[in-house]
PDB file of C-alpha atoms in Angstrom:
ATOM      1  CA  UNK J  11     -14.427  38.152  29.905  1.00  0.00           C
ATOM      2  CA  UNK J  12     -11.039  36.892  29.153  1.00  0.00           C
ATOM      3  CA  UNK J  13      -8.459  34.205  29.716  1.00  0.00           C
ATOM      4  CA  UNK J  14      -5.340  35.551  31.379  1.00  0.00           C
ATOM      5  CA  UNK J  15      -2.232  33.658  30.977  1.00  0.00           C
ATOM      6  CA  UNK J  16       1.123  34.017  32.813  1.00  0.00           C
ATOM      7  CA  UNK J  17       4.268  31.975  32.108  1.00  0.00           C
ATOM      8  CA  UNK J  18       7.299  31.281  34.386  1.00  0.00           C
ATOM      9  CA  UNK J  19      10.123  28.704  34.216  1.00  0.00           C
ATOM     10  CA  UNK J  20       7.976  26.210  36.190  1.00  0.00           C
ATOM     11  CA  UNK J  21       4.851  26.248  34.164  1.00  0.00           C
ATOM     12  CA  UNK J  22       1.940  27.674  32.273  1.00  0.00           C
ATOM     13  CA  UNK J  23      -1.035  29.089  34.094  1.00  0.00           C
ATOM     14  CA  UNK J  24      -4.496  30.183  32.853  1.00  0.00           C
ATOM     15  CA  UNK J  25      -7.106  32.163  34.779  1.00  0.00           C
ATOM     16  CA  UNK J  26     -10.428  31.271  33.020  1.00  0.00           C
ATOM     17  CA  UNK J  27     -12.862  34.163  33.924  1.00  0.00           C
ATOM     18  CA  UNK J  28     -15.766  33.137  31.691  1.00  0.00           C
ATOM     19  CA  UNK J  29     -16.779  29.996  33.827  1.00  0.00           C
ATOM     20  CA  UNK J  30     -15.809  31.298  37.218  1.00  0.00           C
ATOM     21  CA  UNK J  31     -12.300  31.774  38.814  1.00  0.00           C
ATOM     22  CA  UNK J  32     -10.249  28.715  38.075  1.00  0.00           C
ATOM     23  CA  UNK J  33      -6.624  28.405  38.188  1.00  0.00           C
ATOM     24  CA  UNK J  34      -5.082  25.491  36.040  1.00  0.00           C
ATOM     25  CA  UNK J  35      -1.364  24.400  35.960  1.00  0.00           C
ATOM     26  CA  UNK J  36       0.070  23.037  32.760  1.00  0.00           C
ATOM     27  CA  UNK J  37       3.514  21.854  33.157  1.00  0.00           C
ATOM     28  CA  UNK J  38       5.474  22.446  29.941  1.00  0.00           C
ATOM     29  CA  UNK J  39       7.034  19.381  28.158  1.00  0.00           C
ATOM     30  CA  UNK J  40       8.361  20.838  24.923  1.00  0.00           C
ATOM     31  CA  UNK J  41       9.546  24.326  24.567  1.00  0.00           C
ATOM     32  CA  UNK J  42      10.209  25.662  21.019  1.00  0.00           C
ATOM     33  CA  UNK J  43      12.289  28.705  20.888  1.00  0.00           C
ATOM     34  CA  UNK J  44      13.213  30.991  17.836  1.00  0.00           C
ATOM     35  CA  UNK J  45      12.886  28.027  15.503  1.00  0.00           C
ATOM     36  CA  UNK J  46      13.353  28.583  11.819  1.00  0.00           C
ATOM     37  CA  UNK J  47      13.476  25.787   9.275  1.00  0.00           C
ATOM     38  CA  UNK J  48      14.668  26.012   5.700  1.00  0.00           C
ATOM     39  CA  UNK J  49      14.390  23.724   2.590  1.00  0.00           C
ATOM     40  CA  UNK J  50      17.237  25.121   0.611  1.00  0.00           C
ATOM     41  CA  UNK J  51      16.622  28.590   0.111  1.00  0.00           C
ATOM     42  CA  UNK J  52      12.667  28.107   1.115  1.00  0.00           C
ATOM     43  CA  UNK J  53      12.079  29.611   4.621  1.00  0.00           C
ATOM     44  CA  UNK J  54       9.311  27.165   5.720  1.00  0.00           C
ATOM     45  CA  UNK J  55       9.009  27.969   9.498  1.00  0.00           C
ATOM     46  CA  UNK J  56       9.664  31.538  10.693  1.00  0.00           C
ATOM     47  CA  UNK J  57      10.660  32.363  14.262  1.00  0.00           C
ATOM     48  CA  UNK J  58       8.409  29.780  16.152  1.00  0.00           C
ATOM     49  CA  UNK J  59       8.047  30.197  19.765  1.00  0.00           C
ATOM     50  CA  UNK J  60       5.503  27.796  21.397  1.00  0.00           C
ATOM     51  CA  UNK J  61       5.125  25.824  24.504  1.00  0.00           C
ATOM     52  CA  UNK J  62       3.603  22.285  24.491  1.00  0.00           C
ATOM     53  CA  UNK J  63       1.987  21.103  27.881  1.00  0.00           C
ATOM     54  CA  UNK J  64       2.610  17.738  29.489  1.00  0.00           C
ATOM     55  CA  UNK J  65       0.238  14.821  29.167  1.00  0.00           C
ATOM     56  CA  UNK J  66      -2.347  16.744  27.155  1.00  0.00           C
ATOM     57  CA  UNK J  67      -3.251  16.683  23.524  1.00  0.00           C
ATOM     58  CA  UNK J  68      -1.880  19.572  21.408  1.00  0.00           C
ATOM     59  CA  UNK J  69      -3.331  20.096  18.075  1.00  0.00           C
ATOM     60  CA  UNK J  70      -1.221  21.901  15.395  1.00  0.00           C
ATOM     61  CA  UNK J  71      -3.768  23.282  12.912  1.00  0.00           C
ATOM     62  CA  UNK J  72      -3.567  25.451   9.983  1.00  0.00           C
ATOM     63  CA  UNK J  73      -4.154  25.325   6.130  1.00  0.00           C
ATOM     64  CA  UNK J  74      -2.317  23.057   3.717  1.00  0.00           C
ATOM     65  CA  UNK J  75       1.340  24.061   3.109  1.00  0.00           C
ATOM     66  CA  UNK J  76       1.632  26.216   6.437  1.00  0.00           C
ATOM     67  CA  UNK J  77       4.457  24.113   7.890  1.00  0.00           C
ATOM     68  CA  UNK J  78       2.500  21.751  10.332  1.00  0.00           C
ATOM     69  CA  UNK J  79       4.107  18.559   9.484  1.00  0.00           C
ATOM     70  CA  UNK J  80       7.603  20.281   9.341  1.00  0.00           C
ATOM     71  CA  UNK J  81       7.000  21.551  12.791  1.00  0.00           C
ATOM     72  CA  UNK J  82       6.018  18.040  14.156  1.00  0.00           C
ATOM     73  CA  UNK J  83       9.178  16.672  12.555  1.00  0.00           C
ATOM     74  CA  UNK J  84      11.585  19.023  14.193  1.00  0.00           C
ATOM     75  CA  UNK J  85      10.478  17.514  17.602  1.00  0.00           C
ATOM     76  CA  UNK J  86      12.235  14.375  17.238  1.00  0.00           C
ATOM     77  CA  UNK J  87      14.607  15.541  14.472  1.00  0.00           C
ATOM     78  CA  UNK J  88      13.173  13.423  11.762  1.00  0.00           C
ATOM     79  CA  UNK J  89      13.329  16.723   9.850  1.00  0.00           C
ATOM     80  CA  UNK J  90      16.937  15.658   9.333  1.00  0.00           C
ATOM     81  CA  UNK J  91      15.847  12.960   6.996  1.00  0.00           C
ATOM     82  CA  UNK J  92      14.632  15.719   4.488  1.00  0.00           C
ATOM     83  CA  UNK J  93      17.234  16.526   1.890  1.00  0.00           C
ATOM     84  CA  UNK J  94      18.211  20.229   2.199  1.00  0.00           C
ATOM     85  CA  UNK J  95      16.636  20.835   5.391  1.00  0.00           C
ATOM     86  CA  UNK J  96      18.246  23.256   7.823  1.00  0.00           C
ATOM     87  CA  UNK J  97      17.252  23.982  11.399  1.00  0.00           C
ATOM     88  CA  UNK J  98      18.005  27.063  13.434  1.00  0.00           C
ATOM     89  CA  UNK J  99      16.901  27.540  17.028  1.00  0.00           C
ATOM     90  CA  UNK J 100      16.015  25.271  19.896  1.00  0.00           C
ATOM     91  CA  UNK J 101      13.375  22.603  20.765  1.00  0.00           C
ATOM     92  CA  UNK J 102      13.777  21.936  24.400  1.00  0.00           C
ATOM     93  CA  UNK J 103      12.199  18.717  25.939  1.00  0.00           C
ATOM     94  CA  UNK J 104      12.614  18.446  29.797  1.00  0.00           C
ATOM     95  CA  UNK J 105      14.998  21.432  29.753  1.00  0.00           C
ATOM     96  CA  UNK J 106      17.371  19.848  27.238  1.00  0.00           C
ATOM     97  CA  UNK J 107      17.820  21.248  23.848  1.00  0.00           C
ATOM     98  CA  UNK J 108      17.457  18.228  21.494  1.00  0.00           C
ATOM     99  CA  UNK J 109      19.578  19.745  18.774  1.00  0.00           C
ATOM    100  CA  UNK J 110      22.674  19.808  21.020  1.00  0.00           C
ATOM    101  CA  UNK J 111      25.511  17.870  19.606  1.00  0.00           C
ATOM    102  CA  UNK J 112      25.623  15.715  22.663  1.00  0.00           C
ATOM    103  CA  UNK J 113      22.290  14.233  21.974  1.00  0.00           C
ATOM    104  CA  UNK J 114      21.912  10.764  20.692  1.00  0.00           C
ATOM    105  CA  UNK J 115      19.373  10.749  18.054  1.00  0.00           C
ATOM    106  CA  UNK J 116      18.384   7.120  18.512  1.00  0.00           C
ATOM    107  CA  UNK J 117      17.647   7.601  22.144  1.00  0.00           C
ATOM    108  CA  UNK J 118      15.663  10.792  21.303  1.00  0.00           C
ATOM    109  CA  UNK J 119      13.390   8.934  19.012  1.00  0.00           C
ATOM    110  CA  UNK J 120      12.842   6.328  21.495  1.00  0.00           C
ATOM    111  CA  UNK J 121      11.521   9.060  24.188  1.00  0.00           C
ATOM    112  CA  UNK J 122       9.603  10.743  21.086  1.00  0.00           C
ATOM    113  CA  UNK J 123       7.667   8.185  19.129  1.00  0.00           C
ATOM    114  CA  UNK J 124       6.013   9.307  15.768  1.00  0.00           C
ATOM    115  CA  UNK J 125       2.999   7.867  13.953  1.00  0.00           C
ATOM    116  CA  UNK J 126       2.497   8.854  10.310  1.00  0.00           C
ATOM    117  CA  UNK J 127      -0.558   9.936   8.222  1.00  0.00           C
ATOM    118  CA  UNK J 128      -0.929   6.548   6.199  1.00  0.00           C
ATOM    119  CA  UNK J 129      -0.402   3.516   8.284  1.00  0.00           C
ATOM    120  CA  UNK J 130       3.020   2.096   7.589  1.00  0.00           C
ATOM    121  CA  UNK J 131       3.456  -1.477   9.153  1.00  0.00           C
ATOM    122  CA  UNK J 132       6.701  -3.132   8.680  1.00  0.00           C
ATOM    123  CA  UNK J 133       6.883  -6.079   6.232  1.00  0.00           C
ATOM    124  CA  UNK J 134       6.659  -8.606   8.990  1.00  0.00           C
ATOM    125  CA  UNK J 135       4.206 -10.092  11.302  1.00  0.00           C
ATOM    126  CA  UNK J 136       2.034  -8.407  13.635  1.00  0.00           C
ATOM    127  CA  UNK J 137       3.945  -9.552  16.663  1.00  0.00           C
ATOM    128  CA  UNK J 138       7.292  -8.579  15.050  1.00  0.00           C
ATOM    129  CA  UNK J 139       5.938  -5.135  14.345  1.00  0.00           C
ATOM    130  CA  UNK J 140       5.676  -4.415  17.949  1.00  0.00           C
ATOM    131  CA  UNK J 141       8.736  -6.211  19.050  1.00  0.00           C
ATOM    132  CA  UNK J 142      10.888  -4.672  16.352  1.00  0.00           C
ATOM    133  CA  UNK J 143      11.912  -1.605  18.462  1.00  0.00           C
ATOM    134  CA  UNK J 144      12.510  -3.540  21.549  1.00  0.00           C
ATOM    135  CA  UNK J 145      14.918  -5.811  19.771  1.00  0.00           C
ATOM    136  CA  UNK J 146      16.624  -2.818  18.050  1.00  0.00           C
ATOM    137  CA  UNK J 147      17.190  -1.411  21.575  1.00  0.00           C
ATOM    138  CA  UNK J 148      18.839  -4.518  22.657  1.00  0.00           C
ATOM    139  CA  UNK J 149      16.079  -6.457  24.572  1.00  0.00           C
ATOM    140  CA  UNK J 150      16.626 -10.214  24.100  1.00  0.00           C
ATOM    141  CA  UNK J 151      14.423 -11.829  26.857  1.00  0.00           C
ATOM    142  CA  UNK J 152      11.528 -13.355  24.752  1.00  0.00           C
ATOM    143  CA  UNK J 153       9.235 -13.600  27.874  1.00  0.00           C
ATOM    144  CA  UNK J 154       9.593  -9.800  28.462  1.00  0.00           C
ATOM    145  CA  UNK J 155       9.083  -9.164  24.746  1.00  0.00           C
ATOM    146  CA  UNK J 156       5.886 -11.358  24.807  1.00  0.00           C
ATOM    147  CA  UNK J 157       4.662  -9.409  27.879  1.00  0.00           C
ATOM    148  CA  UNK J 158       5.273  -6.034  26.141  1.00  0.00           C
ATOM    149  CA  UNK J 159       3.828  -6.927  22.846  1.00  0.00           C
ATOM    150  CA  UNK J 160       0.524  -8.220  24.575  1.00  0.00           C
ATOM    151  CA  UNK J 161       0.624  -5.015  26.781  1.00  0.00           C
ATOM    152  CA  UNK J 162       0.833  -2.623  23.887  1.00  0.00           C
ATOM    153  CA  UNK J 163      -1.848  -4.490  21.755  1.00  0.00           C
ATOM    154  CA  UNK J 164      -4.175  -4.466  24.587  1.00  0.00           C
ATOM    155  CA  UNK J 165      -3.545  -0.751  25.142  1.00  0.00           C
ATOM    156  CA  UNK J 166      -4.523   0.034  21.638  1.00  0.00           C
ATOM    157  CA  UNK J 167      -7.620  -2.245  21.744  1.00  0.00           C
ATOM    158  CA  UNK J 168      -6.006  -4.742  19.322  1.00  0.00           C
ATOM    159  CA  UNK J 169      -5.429  -7.783  21.365  1.00  0.00           C
ATOM    160  CA  UNK J 170      -8.687  -9.335  21.232  1.00  0.00           C
ATOM    161  CA  UNK J 171      -8.687  -8.890  17.347  1.00  0.00           C
ATOM    162  CA  UNK J 172      -5.339 -10.426  16.705  1.00  0.00           C
ATOM    163  CA  UNK J 173      -4.304 -12.589  19.458  1.00  0.00           C
ATOM    164  CA  UNK J 174      -4.992 -15.734  17.272  1.00  0.00           C
ATOM    165  CA  UNK J 175      -2.986 -14.440  14.369  1.00  0.00           C
ATOM    166  CA  UNK J 176      -0.057 -12.677  15.774  1.00  0.00           C
ATOM    167  CA  UNK J 177       2.256 -14.299  13.294  1.00  0.00           C
ATOM    168  CA  UNK J 178       0.413 -13.372  10.191  1.00  0.00           C
ATOM    169  CA  UNK J 179       1.736 -10.390   8.199  1.00  0.00           C
ATOM    170  CA  UNK J 180       0.521  -7.040   9.410  1.00  0.00           C
ATOM    171  CA  UNK J 181      -0.532  -5.856   6.007  1.00  0.00           C
ATOM    172  CA  UNK J 182      -3.421  -8.390   6.198  1.00  0.00           C
ATOM    173  CA  UNK J 183      -4.929  -6.039   8.957  1.00  0.00           C
ATOM    174  CA  UNK J 184      -7.579  -3.335   7.765  1.00  0.00           C
ATOM    175  CA  UNK J 185      -6.376   0.318   7.623  1.00  0.00           C
ATOM    176  CA  UNK J 186      -7.695   1.321  11.041  1.00  0.00           C
ATOM    177  CA  UNK J 187      -6.096  -1.885  12.669  1.00  0.00           C
ATOM    178  CA  UNK J 188      -2.733  -0.978  10.924  1.00  0.00           C
ATOM    179  CA  UNK J 189      -2.735   2.460  12.355  1.00  0.00           C
ATOM    180  CA  UNK J 190      -3.518   1.123  15.894  1.00  0.00           C
ATOM    181  CA  UNK J 191      -0.628  -1.355  15.253  1.00  0.00           C
ATOM    182  CA  UNK J 192       1.627   1.443  14.405  1.00  0.00           C
ATOM    183  CA  UNK J 193       0.638   3.220  17.676  1.00  0.00           C
ATOM    184  CA  UNK J 194       1.377  -0.050  19.672  1.00  0.00           C
ATOM    185  CA  UNK J 195       4.707  -0.162  17.925  1.00  0.00           C
ATOM    186  CA  UNK J 196       5.511   3.311  19.003  1.00  0.00           C
ATOM    187  CA  UNK J 197       4.452   2.725  22.588  1.00  0.00           C
ATOM    188  CA  UNK J 198       6.579  -0.495  22.868  1.00  0.00           C
ATOM    189  CA  UNK J 199       9.706   1.457  23.611  1.00  0.00           C
ATOM    190  CA  UNK J 200       8.000   3.368  26.256  1.00  0.00           C
ATOM    191  CA  UNK J 201       8.215   6.868  24.854  1.00  0.00           C
ATOM    192  CA  UNK J 202       7.149  10.034  26.948  1.00  0.00           C
ATOM    193  CA  UNK J 203       5.817  11.899  23.815  1.00  0.00           C
ATOM    194  CA  UNK J 204       3.781  10.714  20.684  1.00  0.00           C
ATOM    195  CA  UNK J 205       3.884  12.787  17.537  1.00  0.00           C
ATOM    196  CA  UNK J 206       0.969  12.072  15.119  1.00  0.00           C
ATOM    197  CA  UNK J 207       0.650  13.458  11.643  1.00  0.00           C
ATOM    198  CA  UNK J 208      -2.987  13.380  10.581  1.00  0.00           C
ATOM    199  CA  UNK J 209      -3.425   9.873  11.985  1.00  0.00           C
ATOM    200  CA  UNK J 210      -7.055   9.438  10.964  1.00  0.00           C
ATOM    201  CA  UNK J 211      -7.071  11.173   7.575  1.00  0.00           C
ATOM    202  CA  UNK J 212      -6.971   7.876   5.670  1.00  0.00           C
ATOM    203  CA  UNK J 213      -9.288   6.096   7.818  1.00  0.00           C
ATOM    204  CA  UNK J 214     -12.986   5.298   7.562  1.00  0.00           C
ATOM    205  CA  UNK J 215     -15.132   7.042  10.130  1.00  0.00           C
ATOM    206  CA  UNK J 216     -15.625   3.926  12.475  1.00  0.00           C
ATOM    207  CA  UNK J 217     -11.799   3.277  12.497  1.00  0.00           C
ATOM    208  CA  UNK J 218     -11.083   7.037  13.068  1.00  0.00           C
ATOM    209  CA  UNK J 219     -13.342   7.040  16.054  1.00  0.00           C
ATOM    210  CA  UNK J 220     -11.495   4.128  17.629  1.00  0.00           C
ATOM    211  CA  UNK J 221      -8.210   6.070  17.156  1.00  0.00           C
ATOM    212  CA  UNK J 222      -9.688   9.272  18.798  1.00  0.00           C
ATOM    213  CA  UNK J 223     -10.987   7.510  21.817  1.00  0.00           C
ATOM    214  CA  UNK J 224      -7.596   5.713  22.062  1.00  0.00           C
ATOM    215  CA  UNK J 225      -5.845   9.110  22.078  1.00  0.00           C
ATOM    216  CA  UNK J 226      -8.010  10.255  24.892  1.00  0.00           C
ATOM    217  CA  UNK J 227      -7.080   7.363  26.980  1.00  0.00           C
ATOM    218  CA  UNK J 228      -3.270   7.709  26.064  1.00  0.00           C
ATOM    219  CA  UNK J 229      -3.123  11.432  27.182  1.00  0.00           C
ATOM    220  CA  UNK J 230      -3.361  10.200  30.627  1.00  0.00           C
ATOM    221  CA  UNK J 231       0.217   9.047  30.444  1.00  0.00           C
ATOM    222  CA  UNK J 232       1.758  10.526  27.371  1.00  0.00           C
ATOM    223  CA  UNK J 233       2.205  13.925  25.925  1.00  0.00           C
ATOM    224  CA  UNK J 234       0.485  14.007  22.428  1.00  0.00           C
ATOM    225  CA  UNK J 235       1.160  16.404  19.630  1.00  0.00           C
ATOM    226  CA  UNK J 236      -1.160  16.047  16.738  1.00  0.00           C
ATOM    227  CA  UNK J 237      -1.305  17.581  13.336  1.00  0.00           C
ATOM    228  CA  UNK J 238      -5.021  17.734  11.960  1.00  0.00           C
ATOM    229  CA  UNK J 239      -6.657  19.490   9.226  1.00  0.00           C
ATOM    230  CA  UNK J 240      -9.955  18.618  10.923  1.00  0.00           C
ATOM    231  CA  UNK J 241     -11.208  21.350  13.232  1.00  0.00           C
ATOM    232  CA  UNK J 242     -13.877  19.286  14.547  1.00  0.00           C
ATOM    233  CA  UNK J 243     -11.536  16.631  15.478  1.00  0.00           C
ATOM    234  CA  UNK J 244      -9.273  19.230  17.221  1.00  0.00           C
ATOM    235  CA  UNK J 245     -12.324  20.507  19.076  1.00  0.00           C
ATOM    236  CA  UNK J 246     -13.172  17.113  20.358  1.00  0.00           C
ATOM    237  CA  UNK J 247      -9.586  16.155  21.276  1.00  0.00           C
ATOM    238  CA  UNK J 248      -7.395  18.923  22.054  1.00  0.00           C
ATOM    239  CA  UNK J 249      -6.494  20.451  25.224  1.00  0.00           C
ATOM    240  CA  UNK J 250      -4.056  22.990  23.752  1.00  0.00           C
ATOM    241  CA  UNK J 251      -3.908  24.432  20.121  1.00  0.00           C
ATOM    242  CA  UNK J 252      -1.325  25.921  18.026  1.00  0.00           C
ATOM    243  CA  UNK J 253      -2.506  27.680  14.672  1.00  0.00           C
ATOM    244  CA  UNK J 254       0.112  28.106  11.943  1.00  0.00           C
ATOM    245  CA  UNK J 255      -0.283  30.388   8.810  1.00  0.00           C
ATOM    246  CA  UNK J 256       2.331  30.671   6.099  1.00  0.00           C
ATOM    247  CA  UNK J 257       5.014  29.415   8.392  1.00  0.00           C
ATOM    248  CA  UNK J 258       4.301  31.406  11.496  1.00  0.00           C
ATOM    249  CA  UNK J 259       2.429  31.009  14.775  1.00  0.00           C
ATOM    250  CA  UNK J 260      -0.729  33.103  14.506  1.00  0.00           C
ATOM    251  CA  UNK J 261      -2.332  31.931  17.845  1.00  0.00           C
ATOM    252  CA  UNK J 262      -1.734  29.451  20.394  1.00  0.00           C
ATOM    253  CA  UNK J 263      -3.620  28.665  23.730  1.00  0.00           C
ATOM    254  CA  UNK J 264      -5.999  26.406  25.550  1.00  0.00           C
ATOM    255  CA  UNK J 265      -8.440  24.853  23.196  1.00  0.00           C
ATOM    256  CA  UNK J 266     -11.446  26.262  24.765  1.00  0.00           C
ATOM    257  CA  UNK J 267     -10.128  29.723  24.524  1.00  0.00           C
ATOM    258  CA  UNK J 268      -9.049  29.448  20.783  1.00  0.00           C
ATOM    259  CA  UNK J 269     -12.286  27.799  19.676  1.00  0.00           C
ATOM    260  CA  UNK J 270     -14.450  29.904  21.574  1.00  0.00           C
ATOM    261  CA  UNK J 271     -12.744  33.351  21.621  1.00  0.00           C
ATOM    262  CA  UNK J 272     -10.152  33.301  19.015  1.00  0.00           C
ATOM    263  CA  UNK J 273      -7.989  36.551  19.100  1.00  0.00           C
ATOM    264  CA  UNK J 274      -6.829  36.508  15.499  1.00  0.00           C
ATOM    265  CA  UNK J 275      -9.079  37.019  12.433  1.00  0.00           C
ATOM    266  CA  UNK J 276      -6.982  34.293  10.579  1.00  0.00           C
ATOM    267  CA  UNK J 277      -7.857  31.730  13.375  1.00  0.00           C
ATOM    268  CA  UNK J 278     -11.527  32.719  13.389  1.00  0.00           C
ATOM    269  CA  UNK J 279     -11.665  32.334   9.621  1.00  0.00           C
ATOM    270  CA  UNK J 280      -9.975  28.850   9.578  1.00  0.00           C
ATOM    271  CA  UNK J 281     -12.389  27.659  12.330  1.00  0.00           C
ATOM    272  CA  UNK J 282     -15.386  28.860  10.517  1.00  0.00           C
ATOM    273  CA  UNK J 283     -14.135  27.230   7.116  1.00  0.00           C
ATOM    274  CA  UNK J 284     -13.323  30.557   5.465  1.00  0.00           C
ATOM    275  CA  UNK J 285      -9.687  29.461   4.757  1.00  0.00           C
ATOM    276  CA  UNK J 286      -8.532  25.831   4.450  1.00  0.00           C
TER     277      UNK J 286
END
C-alpha cells in the first residue's frame, strides 16, 4: 500500500490506496525553491524545496535547532530583521517571488500575518491592539474599525470575554487570552496566510485546547503554517507535514501518510520520541 503523489504547475495530487481509491486536489499557496539561509557563515537552511497547500494547516516539525523558525520567518521576510541573515533562493506565494526587489514588504506582511511563540500584545488597550494594524494601513473610519475589531474578537472567541473591558490594557488578559488577541490582531488586516511559531507552547492545557480548536476553524479561510515541537499536536491539527533535520527537509507529505507510513528513519524516530 502506498501514497502516490504527482505534481504539476496547477496543483498537488495524492492517490491514497490504503483506504480505497481517492484523488485529492491540494492547491499550492506557497512554493519554496532552492532556499538557503545563512547567519553569517553558519549555513542554517540547506536547499529547501517544499510546497505548502492552500487553506490547510501545514506543520513544520523537527528537533530543536533544525531551522523550523528560520524557515517560517522566510515566508514573510521577517528573517531580514535578524542581524547577519542572508537568504538565497525563492519563496513564491501565488506565483510571485516575495524576495523580488519589486515587493513592498509592508504589503507582504499584511498578506502574511505572524503570531509568535509567546503572546506579545502591544502596550495599549485590548481594542487598540486589534485596531493598530488597520490604522497603520490608513483606515480612519471609526465605525469600520469598530466593526472589524468586534468581528476579529468574535472569530477568536474573545468577544464575550472582553466586550465590557475593551479599553483596559491588554496585558491584564491571561496568557491564553493574550495569544488569541494576537491572532485577532493578525486577522484584522485580512491576511491570506497565518504563520504561527509554536503558538501554544507557553500556554496551559485549557488555553492550548482553545487555540487548537480555533485553528481548525480558521483553516477554512486561511492558509496556516505552524511550527510545533509537539508531535501529538501535529497529529491532531495538521493536514500536511514538513519534517526538518539539521537544516534539511527529510520528509514532507500529507499528515496521514507521514504519521502512518513515514518513509525516512529519522522521521519515524522523531514521531516515536527517539530524537527530540
